[in-house]
PDB file of C-alpha atoms in Angstrom:
ATOM      1  CA  GLY D   1      36.543 -57.586  30.113  1.00  0.00           C
ATOM      2  CA  ARG D   2      36.084 -53.951  29.152  1.00  0.00           C
ATOM      3  CA  ALA D   3      32.331 -54.450  28.887  1.00  0.00           C
ATOM      4  CA  LEU D   4      32.260 -55.513  32.535  1.00  0.00           C
ATOM      5  CA  VAL D   5      34.251 -52.432  33.533  1.00  0.00           C
ATOM      6  CA  TYR D   6      31.903 -50.161  31.593  1.00  0.00           C
ATOM      7  CA  THR D   7      28.830 -51.767  33.138  1.00  0.00           C
ATOM      8  CA  GLY D   8      30.072 -51.260  36.674  1.00  0.00           C
ATOM      9  CA  GLN D   9      31.522 -54.717  37.316  1.00  0.00           C
ATOM     10  CA  PRO D  10      35.288 -54.104  37.315  1.00  0.00           C
ATOM     11  CA  ALA D  11      36.050 -56.775  39.917  1.00  0.00           C
ATOM     12  CA  LYS D  12      34.544 -59.418  37.623  1.00  0.00           C
ATOM     13  CA  ALA D  13      36.595 -58.050  34.724  1.00  0.00           C
ATOM     14  CA  LEU D  14      39.967 -58.426  36.447  1.00  0.00           C
ATOM     15  CA  PRO D  15      40.417 -62.201  35.945  1.00  0.00           C
ATOM     16  CA  GLN D  16      39.319 -61.987  32.316  1.00  0.00           C
ATOM     17  CA  LEU D  17      41.645 -59.093  31.564  1.00  0.00           C
ATOM     18  CA  LYS D  18      44.570 -60.781  33.309  1.00  0.00           C
ATOM     19  CA  ARG D  19      43.927 -63.812  31.106  1.00  0.00           C
ATOM     20  CA  ALA D  20      43.852 -61.600  28.003  1.00  0.00           C
ATOM     21  CA  VAL D  21      47.239 -60.146  29.000  1.00  0.00           C
ATOM     22  CA  GLU D  22      48.630 -63.640  29.536  1.00  0.00           C
ATOM     23  CA  LEU D  23      47.377 -64.899  26.169  1.00  0.00           C
ATOM     24  CA  ALA D  24      48.619 -61.861  24.228  1.00  0.00           C
ATOM     25  CA  ARG D  25      52.016 -62.195  25.896  1.00  0.00           C
ATOM     26  CA  ARG D  26      52.168 -65.902  25.115  1.00  0.00           C
ATOM     27  CA  ILE D  27      51.461 -65.482  21.400  1.00  0.00           C
ATOM     28  CA  GLY D  28      53.588 -62.350  21.035  1.00  0.00           C
ATOM     29  CA  ASP D  29      50.726 -60.036  20.061  1.00  0.00           C
ATOM     30  CA  SER D  30      51.998 -56.532  20.860  1.00  0.00           C
ATOM     31  CA  VAL D  31      48.776 -54.798  19.825  1.00  0.00           C
ATOM     32  CA  GLY D  32      46.647 -57.167  21.886  1.00  0.00           C
ATOM     33  CA  LEU D  33      49.012 -56.940  24.835  1.00  0.00           C
ATOM     34  CA  SER D  34      49.026 -53.156  24.844  1.00  0.00           C
ATOM     35  CA  GLU D  35      45.232 -53.053  24.602  1.00  0.00           C
ATOM     36  CA  ALA D  36      44.736 -55.741  27.246  1.00  0.00           C
ATOM     37  CA  LEU D  37      47.077 -53.966  29.657  1.00  0.00           C
ATOM     38  CA  ALA D  38      45.258 -50.670  29.099  1.00  0.00           C
ATOM     39  CA  ALA D  39      41.921 -52.360  29.790  1.00  0.00           C
ATOM     40  CA  LEU D  40      43.363 -54.046  32.881  1.00  0.00           C
ATOM     41  CA  ALA D  41      44.584 -50.672  34.118  1.00  0.00           C
ATOM     42  CA  GLU D  42      41.056 -49.266  33.745  1.00  0.00           C
ATOM     43  CA  ALA D  43      39.632 -52.134  35.785  1.00  0.00           C
ATOM     44  CA  GLN D  44      42.320 -51.773  38.449  1.00  0.00           C
ATOM     45  CA  LEU D  45      41.556 -48.069  38.741  1.00  0.00           C
ATOM     46  CA  ALA D  46      37.839 -48.774  38.997  1.00  0.00           C
ATOM     47  CA  VAL D  47      38.404 -51.069  41.997  1.00  0.00           C
ATOM     48  CA  GLY D  48      40.615 -48.488  43.695  1.00  0.00           C
ATOM     49  CA  LYS D  49      44.038 -49.930  42.920  1.00  0.00           C
ATOM     50  CA  ILE D  50      45.406 -46.612  41.670  1.00  0.00           C
ATOM     51  CA  SER D  51      49.121 -47.323  42.006  1.00  0.00           C
ATOM     52  CA  LEU D  52      48.787 -50.712  40.336  1.00  0.00           C
ATOM     53  CA  ALA D  53      46.658 -49.192  37.561  1.00  0.00           C
ATOM     54  CA  MET D  54      49.304 -46.573  36.830  1.00  0.00           C
ATOM     55  CA  ASP D  55      52.021 -49.231  36.716  1.00  0.00           C
ATOM     56  CA  THR D  56      49.945 -51.378  34.363  1.00  0.00           C
ATOM     57  CA  ALA D  57      49.233 -48.379  32.125  1.00  0.00           C
ATOM     58  CA  ARG D  58      52.952 -47.597  32.050  1.00  0.00           C
ATOM     59  CA  LYS D  59      53.621 -51.136  30.824  1.00  0.00           C
ATOM     60  CA  ALA D  60      50.979 -50.730  28.106  1.00  0.00           C
ATOM     61  CA  GLU D  61      52.656 -47.486  27.057  1.00  0.00           C
ATOM     62  CA  GLU D  62      56.120 -49.075  26.958  1.00  0.00           C
ATOM     63  CA  ILE D  63      54.865 -51.895  24.746  1.00  0.00           C
ATOM     64  CA  ALA D  64      53.127 -49.445  22.424  1.00  0.00           C
ATOM     65  CA  ILE D  65      56.357 -47.425  22.123  1.00  0.00           C
ATOM     66  CA  ARG D  66      58.531 -50.487  21.413  1.00  0.00           C
ATOM     67  CA  ALA D  67      56.094 -51.860  18.848  1.00  0.00           C
ATOM     68  CA  LYS D  68      55.513 -48.424  17.271  1.00  0.00           C
ATOM     69  CA  LEU D  69      51.786 -48.618  17.884  1.00  0.00           C
ATOM     70  CA  GLY D  70      50.853 -44.982  17.450  1.00  0.00           C
ATOM     71  CA  ILE D  71      47.135 -45.238  18.137  1.00  0.00           C
ATOM     72  CA  ASN D  72      47.612 -47.475  21.177  1.00  0.00           C
ATOM     73  CA  LEU D  73      50.260 -45.132  22.518  1.00  0.00           C
ATOM     74  CA  ALA D  74      47.988 -42.133  22.090  1.00  0.00           C
ATOM     75  CA  GLN D  75      45.121 -43.904  23.878  1.00  0.00           C
ATOM     76  CA  VAL D  76      47.284 -44.974  26.818  1.00  0.00           C
ATOM     77  CA  LYS D  77      48.851 -41.520  27.177  1.00  0.00           C
ATOM     78  CA  LEU D  78      45.425 -39.910  27.118  1.00  0.00           C
ATOM     79  CA  TRP D  79      44.167 -42.358  29.745  1.00  0.00           C
ATOM     80  CA  ARG D  80      47.160 -41.766  31.999  1.00  0.00           C
ATOM     81  CA  ALA D  81      46.753 -37.997  31.688  1.00  0.00           C
ATOM     82  CA  TRP D  82      43.083 -38.324  32.623  1.00  0.00           C
ATOM     83  CA  VAL D  83      43.939 -40.250  35.782  1.00  0.00           C
TER      84      VAL D  83
END
């Protein structure tokens, strides 16, 4: 999904990233979920869904905080500050 965002195809990335979020949630993978949500937020921002992207990034941050994922938390906070 992120590769599509970085190559200028964020709309194509959205379904893949939503699926990644769903799968990570289903198996209880906090690291994967935080990363997938952050990637989804990037894609949402790239297609102009700014409010939705910020909400998704907030969710990624909350998961990183709860799971004590320092590096994920730092990445999401940096991304949100950049936006």
